[in-house]
PDB file of C-alpha atoms in Angstrom:
ATOM      1  CA  MET A  24      14.128  13.068  -5.739  1.00  0.00           C
ATOM      2  CA  PRO A  25      10.683  13.188  -5.264  1.00  0.00           C
ATOM      3  CA  ARG A  26       9.840   9.496  -6.322  1.00  0.00           C
ATOM      4  CA  GLY A  27      13.049   8.322  -4.361  1.00  0.00           C
ATOM      5  CA  THR A  28      14.577   6.476  -7.276  1.00  0.00           C
ATOM      6  CA  ALA A  29      16.525   8.701  -9.436  1.00  0.00           C
ATOM      7  CA  GLU A  30      19.670   8.491  -8.099  1.00  0.00           C
ATOM      8  CA  ASP A  31      19.481   4.802  -8.723  1.00  0.00           C
ATOM      9  CA  SER A  32      19.383   5.244 -12.474  1.00  0.00           C
ATOM     10  CA  GLY A  33      18.692  15.561 -14.385  1.00  0.00           C
ATOM     11  CA  ALA A  34      12.035  40.638 -20.685  1.00  0.00           C
ATOM     12  CA  GLN A  35      13.520  42.976 -19.154  1.00  0.00           C
ATOM     13  CA  SER A  36      17.461  44.159 -19.794  1.00  0.00           C
ATOM     14  CA  GLY A  37      18.732  45.608 -16.473  1.00  0.00           C
ATOM     15  CA  VAL A  38      21.816  43.670 -15.130  1.00  0.00           C
ATOM     16  CA  LEU A  39      21.271  41.065 -12.392  1.00  0.00           C
ATOM     17  CA  SER A  40      22.901  42.327  -8.889  1.00  0.00           C
ATOM     18  CA  HIS A  41      22.014  39.644  -6.318  1.00  0.00           C
ATOM     19  CA  ALA A  42      21.832  36.101  -6.936  1.00  0.00           C
ATOM     20  CA  GLY A  43      20.710  34.698  -3.874  1.00  0.00           C
ATOM     21  CA  GLY A  44      22.654  31.950  -1.655  1.00  0.00           C
ATOM     22  CA  GLY A  45      20.844  28.771  -3.835  1.00  0.00           C
ATOM     23  CA  GLY A  46      24.020  27.186  -5.128  1.00  0.00           C
ATOM     24  CA  PRO A  47      25.510  26.434  -8.628  1.00  0.00           C
ATOM     25  CA  THR A  48      22.565  25.123 -10.610  1.00  0.00           C
ATOM     26  CA  VAL A  49      20.280  27.934  -9.351  1.00  0.00           C
ATOM     27  CA  LEU A  50      22.806  30.548 -10.233  1.00  0.00           C
ATOM     28  CA  ARG A  51      23.424  29.298 -13.785  1.00  0.00           C
ATOM     29  CA  ILE A  52      19.464  29.252 -14.089  1.00  0.00           C
ATOM     30  CA  LEU A  53      19.861  33.245 -13.074  1.00  0.00           C
ATOM     31  CA  LEU A  54      22.859  33.798 -15.199  1.00  0.00           C
ATOM     32  CA  GLY A  55      21.291  32.051 -18.283  1.00  0.00           C
ATOM     33  CA  ALA A  56      17.826  34.248 -17.808  1.00  0.00           C
ATOM     34  CA  GLN A  57      19.825  37.346 -17.561  1.00  0.00           C
ATOM     35  CA  LEU A  58      21.798  36.666 -20.757  1.00  0.00           C
ATOM     36  CA  ARG A  59      18.775  35.845 -22.521  1.00  0.00           C
ATOM     37  CA  ARG A  60      16.894  39.125 -21.306  1.00  0.00           C
ATOM     38  CA  LEU A  61      20.118  41.086 -22.423  1.00  0.00           C
ATOM     39  CA  ARG A  62      20.035  39.352 -25.745  1.00  0.00           C
ATOM     40  CA  VAL A  63      15.996  39.692 -26.610  1.00  0.00           C
ATOM     41  CA  ALA A  64      16.474  43.486 -25.959  1.00  0.00           C
ATOM     42  CA  LYS A  65      19.272  43.817 -28.367  1.00  0.00           C
ATOM     43  CA  ASN A  66      16.784  41.955 -31.021  1.00  0.00           C
ATOM     44  CA  ILE A  67      19.855  39.453 -31.064  1.00  0.00           C
ATOM     45  CA  THR A  68      19.019  35.907 -32.565  1.00  0.00           C
ATOM     46  CA  ARG A  69      20.333  32.759 -30.920  1.00  0.00           C
ATOM     47  CA  GLU A  70      22.514  32.169 -34.162  1.00  0.00           C
ATOM     48  CA  GLN A  71      23.946  35.552 -33.987  1.00  0.00           C
ATOM     49  CA  ALA A  72      24.918  35.289 -30.517  1.00  0.00           C
ATOM     50  CA  GLY A  73      26.545  31.603 -31.392  1.00  0.00           C
ATOM     51  CA  TYR A  74      28.525  32.896 -33.934  1.00  0.00           C
ATOM     52  CA  ALA A  75      29.987  35.531 -31.228  1.00  0.00           C
ATOM     53  CA  ILE A  76      31.400  32.737 -29.051  1.00  0.00           C
ATOM     54  CA  ARG A  77      32.008  30.453 -31.910  1.00  0.00           C
ATOM     55  CA  ALA A  78      29.066  27.756 -30.845  1.00  0.00           C
ATOM     56  CA  SER A  79      25.740  26.787 -31.967  1.00  0.00           C
ATOM     57  CA  HIS A  80      22.378  28.362 -31.442  1.00  0.00           C
ATOM     58  CA  ALA A  81      21.522  24.953 -29.795  1.00  0.00           C
ATOM     59  CA  LYS A  82      24.520  25.752 -27.089  1.00  0.00           C
ATOM     60  CA  ILE A  83      23.098  29.225 -26.577  1.00  0.00           C
ATOM     61  CA  SER A  84      19.593  27.944 -25.757  1.00  0.00           C
ATOM     62  CA  ARG A  85      21.377  25.503 -23.403  1.00  0.00           C
ATOM     63  CA  LEU A  86      23.432  28.444 -21.680  1.00  0.00           C
ATOM     64  CA  GLU A  87      20.630  30.404 -21.443  1.00  0.00           C
ATOM     65  CA  LEU A  88      18.107  27.361 -19.647  1.00  0.00           C
ATOM     66  CA  GLY A  89      21.200  26.876 -17.200  1.00  0.00           C
ATOM     67  CA  ARG A  90      21.664  23.570 -18.114  1.00  0.00           C
ATOM     68  CA  VAL A  91      25.416  23.885 -18.934  1.00  0.00           C
ATOM     69  CA  GLY A  92      28.217  25.313 -17.282  1.00  0.00           C
ATOM     70  CA  PHE A  93      30.020  28.921 -18.359  1.00  0.00           C
ATOM     71  CA  LYS A  94      32.993  29.897 -19.706  1.00  0.00           C
ATOM     72  CA  GLU A  95      34.317  33.452 -18.268  1.00  0.00           C
ATOM     73  CA  ARG A  96      35.416  34.543 -21.978  1.00  0.00           C
ATOM     74  CA  ASP A  97      31.823  33.233 -23.518  1.00  0.00           C
ATOM     75  CA  VAL A  98      30.189  35.748 -21.047  1.00  0.00           C
ATOM     76  CA  ALA A  99      32.361  38.339 -21.581  1.00  0.00           C
ATOM     77  CA  ASP A 100      31.898  38.431 -25.205  1.00  0.00           C
ATOM     78  CA  LEU A 101      27.982  38.053 -25.066  1.00  0.00           C
ATOM     79  CA  LEU A 102      28.047  41.105 -23.017  1.00  0.00           C
ATOM     80  CA  THR A 103      29.739  42.989 -25.139  1.00  0.00           C
ATOM     81  CA  MET A 104      27.608  41.736 -28.076  1.00  0.00           C
ATOM     82  CA  TYR A 105      24.688  42.907 -25.984  1.00  0.00           C
ATOM     83  CA  GLY A 106      26.010  46.315 -25.182  1.00  0.00           C
ATOM     84  CA  VAL A 107      27.177  45.729 -21.669  1.00  0.00           C
ATOM     85  CA  THR A 108      30.572  47.467 -21.654  1.00  0.00           C
ATOM     86  CA  ASP A 109      30.766  49.266 -18.369  1.00  0.00           C
ATOM     87  CA  THR A 110      32.929  47.893 -16.141  1.00  0.00           C
ATOM     88  CA  GLU A 111      30.889  48.034 -13.131  1.00  0.00           C
ATOM     89  CA  GLU A 112      28.224  46.607 -14.838  1.00  0.00           C
ATOM     90  CA  ARG A 113      29.803  43.590 -15.980  1.00  0.00           C
ATOM     91  CA  ALA A 114      31.429  42.936 -12.539  1.00  0.00           C
ATOM     92  CA  PRO A 115      28.452  41.071 -11.112  1.00  0.00           C
ATOM     93  CA  LEU A 116      27.562  38.929 -14.076  1.00  0.00           C
ATOM     94  CA  LEU A 117      31.278  37.729 -14.311  1.00  0.00           C
ATOM     95  CA  THR A 118      31.521  37.305 -10.814  1.00  0.00           C
ATOM     96  CA  LEU A 119      28.466  35.206 -11.341  1.00  0.00           C
ATOM     97  CA  VAL A 120      29.806  32.763 -13.604  1.00  0.00           C
ATOM     98  CA  ARG A 121      32.614  31.763 -11.185  1.00  0.00           C
ATOM     99  CA  GLN A 122      30.109  31.546  -8.401  1.00  0.00           C
ATOM    100  CA  ALA A 123      28.091  29.477 -10.857  1.00  0.00           C
ATOM    101  CA  ASN A 124      30.877  26.989 -11.729  1.00  0.00           C
ATOM    102  CA  ALA A 125      31.859  26.026  -8.259  1.00  0.00           C
ATOM    103  CA  PRO A 126      31.047  22.327  -7.264  1.00  0.00           C
ATOM    104  CA  GLY A 127      27.876  21.599  -5.399  1.00  0.00           C
ATOM    105  CA  TRP A 128      28.108  19.201  -2.411  1.00  0.00           C
ATOM    106  CA  TRP A 129      26.667  16.741  -4.573  1.00  0.00           C
ATOM    107  CA  HIS A 130      29.643  16.864  -6.989  1.00  0.00           C
ATOM    108  CA  LYS A 131      31.587  13.798  -5.010  1.00  0.00           C
ATOM    109  CA  TYR A 132      28.412  11.670  -6.035  1.00  0.00           C
ATOM    110  CA  ASN A 133      28.746  12.813  -9.759  1.00  0.00           C
ATOM    111  CA  ASP A 134      29.692   9.354 -10.923  1.00  0.00           C
ATOM    112  CA  LEU A 135      25.938   8.094  -9.343  1.00  0.00           C
ATOM    113  CA  LEU A 136      23.854  10.544 -10.682  1.00  0.00           C
ATOM    114  CA  PRO A 137      22.538  11.029 -14.055  1.00  0.00           C
ATOM    115  CA  ASN A 138      22.872  14.452 -15.589  1.00  0.00           C
ATOM    116  CA  TRP A 139      19.178  14.985 -15.675  1.00  0.00           C
ATOM    117  CA  PHE A 140      18.819  14.316 -12.025  1.00  0.00           C
ATOM    118  CA  GLU A 141      21.697  16.200 -10.829  1.00  0.00           C
ATOM    119  CA  VAL A 142      19.749  19.254 -12.102  1.00  0.00           C
ATOM    120  CA  TYR A 143      16.881  18.484  -9.864  1.00  0.00           C
ATOM    121  CA  VAL A 144      19.233  17.845  -6.724  1.00  0.00           C
ATOM    122  CA  GLY A 145      20.664  21.297  -7.224  1.00  0.00           C
ATOM    123  CA  LEU A 146      17.048  22.801  -7.582  1.00  0.00           C
ATOM    124  CA  GLU A 147      16.046  20.985  -4.386  1.00  0.00           C
ATOM    125  CA  GLU A 148      18.933  22.340  -2.543  1.00  0.00           C
ATOM    126  CA  ALA A 149      18.083  25.961  -3.343  1.00  0.00           C
ATOM    127  CA  ALA A 150      14.094  25.702  -3.313  1.00  0.00           C
ATOM    128  CA  SER A 151      12.187  27.358  -0.523  1.00  0.00           C
ATOM    129  CA  THR A 152       9.305  25.056  -0.965  1.00  0.00           C
ATOM    130  CA  VAL A 153       8.855  21.521  -2.036  1.00  0.00           C
ATOM    131  CA  ARG A 154       5.373  20.157  -2.645  1.00  0.00           C
ATOM    132  CA  THR A 155       5.452  16.758  -3.883  1.00  0.00           C
ATOM    133  CA  TYR A 156       2.632  13.683  -4.742  1.00  0.00           C
ATOM    134  CA  GLU A 157       3.800  10.504  -4.757  1.00  0.00           C
ATOM    135  CA  VAL A 158       2.029   7.123  -5.650  1.00  0.00           C
ATOM    136  CA  GLN A 159       4.633   4.258  -5.304  1.00  0.00           C
ATOM    137  CA  PHE A 160       7.526   5.150  -3.327  1.00  0.00           C
ATOM    138  CA  ILE A 161       8.153   7.309  -0.148  1.00  0.00           C
ATOM    139  CA  PRO A 162       9.443  10.555  -1.366  1.00  0.00           C
ATOM    140  CA  GLY A 163      13.160  10.691  -1.402  1.00  0.00           C
ATOM    141  CA  LEU A 164      13.275  13.324   1.257  1.00  0.00           C
ATOM    142  CA  LEU A 165      11.416  11.153   3.847  1.00  0.00           C
ATOM    143  CA  GLN A 166      12.670   7.972   3.642  1.00  0.00           C
ATOM    144  CA  SER A 167      14.639   5.867   6.404  1.00  0.00           C
ATOM    145  CA  PRO A 168      17.987   4.302   5.610  1.00  0.00           C
ATOM    146  CA  GLU A 169      16.581   0.958   5.447  1.00  0.00           C
ATOM    147  CA  TYR A 170      13.726   1.799   3.076  1.00  0.00           C
ATOM    148  CA  ALA A 171      16.227   3.836   0.810  1.00  0.00           C
ATOM    149  CA  ARG A 172      18.510   0.448   0.759  1.00  0.00           C
ATOM    150  CA  ALA A 173      15.414  -1.494  -0.256  1.00  0.00           C
ATOM    151  CA  VAL A 174      14.277   0.810  -2.945  1.00  0.00           C
ATOM    152  CA  ILE A 175      17.931   1.201  -4.241  1.00  0.00           C
ATOM    153  CA  MET A 176      18.166  -2.660  -4.380  1.00  0.00           C
ATOM    154  CA  LEU A 177      15.239  -2.781  -6.497  1.00  0.00           C
ATOM    155  CA  VAL A 178      17.559  -0.956  -9.305  1.00  0.00           C
ATOM    156  CA  HIS A 179      20.970  -2.040  -8.717  1.00  0.00           C
ATOM    157  CA  GLY A 180      20.717  -5.276  -6.888  1.00  0.00           C
ATOM    158  CA  GLY A 181      23.951  -6.223  -8.686  1.00  0.00           C
ATOM    159  CA  ALA A 182      25.689  -3.118  -7.197  1.00  0.00           C
ATOM    160  CA  SER A 183      28.860  -3.682  -4.784  1.00  0.00           C
ATOM    161  CA  ALA A 184      28.131  -3.005  -1.314  1.00  0.00           C
ATOM    162  CA  SER A 185      30.215   0.004  -1.087  1.00  0.00           C
ATOM    163  CA  GLU A 186      28.525   1.563  -4.389  1.00  0.00           C
ATOM    164  CA  VAL A 187      25.037   1.033  -2.323  1.00  0.00           C
ATOM    165  CA  ASP A 188      26.097   2.748   0.616  1.00  0.00           C
ATOM    166  CA  ARG A 189      27.287   5.496  -1.381  1.00  0.00           C
ATOM    167  CA  ARG A 190      23.452   5.820  -2.892  1.00  0.00           C
ATOM    168  CA  VAL A 191      22.294   5.625   0.487  1.00  0.00           C
ATOM    169  CA  SER A 192      24.675   8.406   1.585  1.00  0.00           C
ATOM    170  CA  LEU A 193      23.541  10.440  -0.893  1.00  0.00           C
ATOM    171  CA  ARG A 194      19.778  10.387  -0.578  1.00  0.00           C
ATOM    172  CA  MET A 195      20.584  10.746   3.435  1.00  0.00           C
ATOM    173  CA  ALA A 196      22.782  13.820   2.676  1.00  0.00           C
ATOM    174  CA  ARG A 197      20.022  15.359   0.594  1.00  0.00           C
ATOM    175  CA  GLN A 198      17.718  14.938   3.902  1.00  0.00           C
ATOM    176  CA  GLN A 199      20.151  17.320   5.873  1.00  0.00           C
ATOM    177  CA  ARG A 200      18.546  20.032   4.238  1.00  0.00           C
ATOM    178  CA  LEU A 201      15.256  19.792   6.310  1.00  0.00           C
ATOM    179  CA  ILE A 202      17.305  20.252   9.363  1.00  0.00           C
ATOM    180  CA  ARG A 203      19.167  23.190   8.513  1.00  0.00           C
ATOM    181  CA  PRO A 204      18.502  26.906   9.485  1.00  0.00           C
ATOM    182  CA  ASP A 205      17.129  27.969   6.033  1.00  0.00           C
ATOM    183  CA  ALA A 206      15.246  24.331   5.749  1.00  0.00           C
ATOM    184  CA  PRO A 207      12.344  24.400   2.772  1.00  0.00           C
ATOM    185  CA  THR A 208       9.031  23.625   3.562  1.00  0.00           C
ATOM    186  CA  LEU A 209       8.454  19.789   2.509  1.00  0.00           C
ATOM    187  CA  TRP A 210       4.690  19.167   1.761  1.00  0.00           C
ATOM    188  CA  ALA A 211       4.025  15.975   0.854  1.00  0.00           C
ATOM    189  CA  VAL A 212       0.736  13.890  -0.121  1.00  0.00           C
ATOM    190  CA  MET A 213       1.111  10.289  -0.685  1.00  0.00           C
ATOM    191  CA  ASP A 214      -1.048   7.791  -1.899  1.00  0.00           C
ATOM    192  CA  GLU A 215      -2.146   5.115   0.407  1.00  0.00           C
ATOM    193  CA  ALA A 216      -0.548   2.387  -1.579  1.00  0.00           C
ATOM    194  CA  VAL A 217       2.714   3.680  -1.053  1.00  0.00           C
ATOM    195  CA  LEU A 218       2.474   2.566   2.805  1.00  0.00           C
ATOM    196  CA  ARG A 219       0.701  -0.596   1.781  1.00  0.00           C
ATOM    197  CA  ARG A 220       3.639  -1.634  -0.521  1.00  0.00           C
ATOM    198  CA  PRO A 221       5.965  -3.512   1.922  1.00  0.00           C
ATOM    199  CA  ILE A 222       9.251  -2.587   0.221  1.00  0.00           C
ATOM    200  CA  GLY A 223      11.953  -4.303   1.862  1.00  0.00           C
ATOM    201  CA  GLY A 224       9.773  -6.493   3.961  1.00  0.00           C
ATOM    202  CA  PRO A 225       7.251  -5.868   7.137  1.00  0.00           C
ATOM    203  CA  GLN A 226      10.165  -4.351   9.384  1.00  0.00           C
ATOM    204  CA  VAL A 227      11.538  -2.190   7.141  1.00  0.00           C
ATOM    205  CA  LEU A 228       8.157  -0.561   6.378  1.00  0.00           C
ATOM    206  CA  ARG A 229       7.753  -0.330   9.914  1.00  0.00           C
ATOM    207  CA  ALA A 230      10.336   1.538  10.607  1.00  0.00           C
ATOM    208  CA  GLN A 231       9.716   3.795   7.967  1.00  0.00           C
ATOM    209  CA  ILE A 232       6.479   4.605   9.469  1.00  0.00           C
ATOM    210  CA  ASN A 233       8.341   5.684  12.534  1.00  0.00           C
ATOM    211  CA  HIS A 234      10.522   7.801  10.468  1.00  0.00           C
ATOM    212  CA  LEU A 235       7.295   9.230   8.804  1.00  0.00           C
ATOM    213  CA  LEU A 236       6.010  10.206  12.478  1.00  0.00           C
ATOM    214  CA  GLU A 237       9.584  11.533  13.484  1.00  0.00           C
ATOM    215  CA  ALA A 238       9.757  13.642  10.337  1.00  0.00           C
ATOM    216  CA  VAL A 239       6.181  15.416  10.889  1.00  0.00           C
ATOM    217  CA  GLU A 240       7.141  16.664  14.228  1.00  0.00           C
ATOM    218  CA  LEU A 241       9.756  19.045  12.114  1.00  0.00           C
ATOM    219  CA  PRO A 242       7.545  22.818  11.876  1.00  0.00           C
ATOM    220  CA  ASN A 243       8.775  22.722   7.949  1.00  0.00           C
ATOM    221  CA  VAL A 244       7.377  19.262   7.287  1.00  0.00           C
ATOM    222  CA  LYS A 245       3.459  18.370   6.131  1.00  0.00           C
ATOM    223  CA  LEU A 246       2.229  14.734   4.912  1.00  0.00           C
ATOM    224  CA  GLN A 247      -1.068  14.065   3.973  1.00  0.00           C
ATOM    225  CA  ILE A 248      -2.208  10.586   2.824  1.00  0.00           C
ATOM    226  CA  MET A 249      -4.600   9.888  -0.095  1.00  0.00           C
ATOM    227  CA  PRO A 250      -6.623   7.203   1.141  1.00  0.00           C
ATOM    228  CA  PHE A 251      -7.975   4.283  -1.119  1.00  0.00           C
ATOM    229  CA  ASP A 252     -11.949   5.508  -0.566  1.00  0.00           C
ATOM    230  CA  ARG A 253     -11.054   8.504  -2.709  1.00  0.00           C
ATOM    231  CA  GLY A 254     -10.210   7.141  -5.555  1.00  0.00           C
ATOM    232  CA  GLY A 255     -11.356   9.791  -8.105  1.00  0.00           C
ATOM    233  CA  HIS A 256      -8.874  12.409  -7.107  1.00  0.00           C
ATOM    234  CA  ALA A 257      -7.475  15.575  -9.019  1.00  0.00           C
ATOM    235  CA  ALA A 258      -3.672  13.984  -9.852  1.00  0.00           C
ATOM    236  CA  ALA A 259      -4.697  10.985 -12.038  1.00  0.00           C
ATOM    237  CA  GLY A 260      -1.696  11.440 -14.198  1.00  0.00           C
ATOM    238  CA  GLY A 261       0.895  10.352 -12.012  1.00  0.00           C
ATOM    239  CA  PRO A 262       3.363  11.708  -9.412  1.00  0.00           C
ATOM    240  CA  PHE A 263       5.165  14.978  -9.683  1.00  0.00           C
ATOM    241  CA  SER A 264       6.679  17.802  -7.749  1.00  0.00           C
ATOM    242  CA  ILE A 265       6.699  21.627  -7.444  1.00  0.00           C
ATOM    243  CA  LEU A 266       9.644  23.566  -6.515  1.00  0.00           C
ATOM    244  CA  ARG A 267       9.251  27.137  -5.343  1.00  0.00           C
ATOM    245  CA  PHE A 268      12.407  29.423  -4.924  1.00  0.00           C
ATOM    246  CA  PRO A 269      13.305  32.399  -2.747  1.00  0.00           C
ATOM    247  CA  GLU A 270      14.839  34.679  -5.596  1.00  0.00           C
ATOM    248  CA  ARG A 271      12.406  36.357  -7.278  1.00  0.00           C
ATOM    249  CA  ASP A 272      13.738  35.810 -10.659  1.00  0.00           C
ATOM    250  CA  LEU A 273      13.256  32.357 -10.660  1.00  0.00           C
ATOM    251  CA  PRO A 274       9.871  30.856 -11.713  1.00  0.00           C
ATOM    252  CA  ASP A 275       8.179  27.514 -10.053  1.00  0.00           C
ATOM    253  CA  VAL A 276       9.417  24.477 -11.714  1.00  0.00           C
ATOM    254  CA  VAL A 277       7.180  21.493 -11.958  1.00  0.00           C
ATOM    255  CA  TYR A 278       9.318  18.120 -11.731  1.00  0.00           C
ATOM    256  CA  MET A 279       8.005  14.765 -13.444  1.00  0.00           C
ATOM    257  CA  GLU A 280      10.529  11.823 -13.338  1.00  0.00           C
ATOM    258  CA  GLN A 281      10.718   9.265 -15.727  1.00  0.00           C
ATOM    259  CA  LEU A 282      12.673   6.112 -16.064  1.00  0.00           C
ATOM    260  CA  ASN A 283      15.389   7.364 -17.810  1.00  0.00           C
ATOM    261  CA  SER A 284      14.732  11.075 -17.852  1.00  0.00           C
ATOM    262  CA  ALA A 285      12.531  13.804 -16.269  1.00  0.00           C
ATOM    263  CA  LEU A 286      10.522  16.677 -17.653  1.00  0.00           C
ATOM    264  CA  TYR A 287      10.987  20.391 -16.099  1.00  0.00           C
ATOM    265  CA  LEU A 288       8.223  22.456 -16.725  1.00  0.00           C
ATOM    266  CA  ASP A 289       8.678  26.173 -15.886  1.00  0.00           C
ATOM    267  CA  LYS A 290       6.105  28.245 -18.098  1.00  0.00           C
ATOM    268  CA  LEU A 291       3.316  30.072 -15.904  1.00  0.00           C
ATOM    269  CA  ASP A 292       0.453  28.240 -17.422  1.00  0.00           C
ATOM    270  CA  GLU A 293       1.915  24.905 -16.800  1.00  0.00           C
ATOM    271  CA  THR A 294       2.818  25.478 -13.183  1.00  0.00           C
ATOM    272  CA  ASP A 295       0.098  27.501 -12.289  1.00  0.00           C
ATOM    273  CA  HIS A 296      -2.221  24.201 -13.552  1.00  0.00           C
ATOM    274  CA  TYR A 297       0.132  21.694 -11.351  1.00  0.00           C
ATOM    275  CA  MET A 298      -0.457  23.978  -8.292  1.00  0.00           C
ATOM    276  CA  GLN A 299      -4.041  24.064  -8.745  1.00  0.00           C
ATOM    277  CA  VAL A 300      -4.210  20.127  -8.649  1.00  0.00           C
ATOM    278  CA  MET A 301      -2.020  19.936  -5.820  1.00  0.00           C
ATOM    279  CA  ASP A 302      -4.141  22.276  -4.279  1.00  0.00           C
ATOM    280  CA  ARG A 303      -7.100  19.968  -4.440  1.00  0.00           C
ATOM    281  CA  LEU A 304      -5.178  16.870  -3.844  1.00  0.00           C
ATOM    282  CA  CYS A 305      -4.541  18.628  -0.236  1.00  0.00           C
ATOM    283  CA  VAL A 306      -8.105  19.293   0.023  1.00  0.00           C
ATOM    284  CA  GLN A 307      -9.076  15.605  -0.918  1.00  0.00           C
ATOM    285  CA  ALA A 308      -6.473  13.559   0.970  1.00  0.00           C
ATOM    286  CA  TYR A 309      -6.576  13.223   4.952  1.00  0.00           C
ATOM    287  CA  SER A 310      -6.223  16.107   6.657  1.00  0.00           C
ATOM    288  CA  PHE A 311      -2.648  16.771   8.823  1.00  0.00           C
ATOM    289  CA  THR A 312      -4.012  15.277  11.778  1.00  0.00           C
ATOM    290  CA  GLU A 313      -5.962  12.620  10.193  1.00  0.00           C
ATOM    291  CA  SER A 314      -2.858  11.301   8.358  1.00  0.00           C
ATOM    292  CA  ARG A 315      -0.854  11.207  11.633  1.00  0.00           C
ATOM    293  CA  ARG A 316      -3.551   9.076  12.992  1.00  0.00           C
ATOM    294  CA  PHE A 317      -3.619   6.875  10.127  1.00  0.00           C
ATOM    295  CA  LEU A 318       0.584   6.294  10.227  1.00  0.00           C
ATOM    296  CA  GLU A 319      -0.463   5.498  13.940  1.00  0.00           C
ATOM    297  CA  ASP A 320      -3.022   3.123  13.180  1.00  0.00           C
ATOM    298  CA  LEU A 321      -0.730   1.143  10.337  1.00  0.00           C
ATOM    299  CA  ARG A 322       2.279   1.098  12.694  1.00  0.00           C
ATOM    300  CA  GLU A 323      -0.218  -0.452  15.308  1.00  0.00           C
ATOM    301  CA  GLU A 324      -1.369  -2.890  12.599  1.00  0.00           C
ATOM    302  CA  LEU A 325       2.058  -3.624  11.526  1.00  0.00           C
ATOM    303  CA  SER A 326       3.245  -4.774  15.259  1.00  0.00           C
ATOM    304  CA  GLY A 327       0.349  -7.268  15.355  1.00  0.00           C
TER     305      GLY A 327
END
């Protein structure tokens, strides 16, 4: 997401009783986390758990991270091994298996989505807050259709017109989340270089700036520009995003996109560090009002 290119290339023992409405990706993560708590509470190793369902310890690890789908039979066998034998206790988790295996709206784009980015789309769909810092492209959730097409063509210049159309459609479908009743807060900080780089040419960039000015009218969208004259800022390491969820069982997730993969961080010390960096970026960047004025001035400059 955040870089706007990935579509172009993924110890308590109580039983979870409410999973929220975050979609299949989040439900898998919640279910996996609960299975891990149950296993750890019984001092059962991943190897022992894997043997119980005729799988490797690596598969147990992937299940507990929510990175793969669940088989109801496997979860039932694990619950028995973990001592959860009461029907009423088992029912919520087995129901959760069926919900977690239901395809998300993005399923019809599976042929376009690498596995590592499909995970991100599911997390983005479930997040209550998305904070992102970008140095090269407009964040995917804020791209205009013309700008998105130009970015996609950088990577897929040889793709058919219908494939490019579908990739643009996917990006625009992700943006619908911003105008729904349960819309997340999107807080983006962009380096000035993003807006000086004429992706698609001056007309496309001017239309993109208009799109940004319209987007910041939404009550849940915040945008700040990091100007060139503030060069020694906090995020010297590059772009990243932080996602926060309404479900209390889910930790914040830091997402960093690479050329053909992505890094997901969810340990508290790691996510806290990135949150501190993001907070410092917001202090160092132009304010919301200054950023809007910058966009208006740049639009005027491009119209000259």
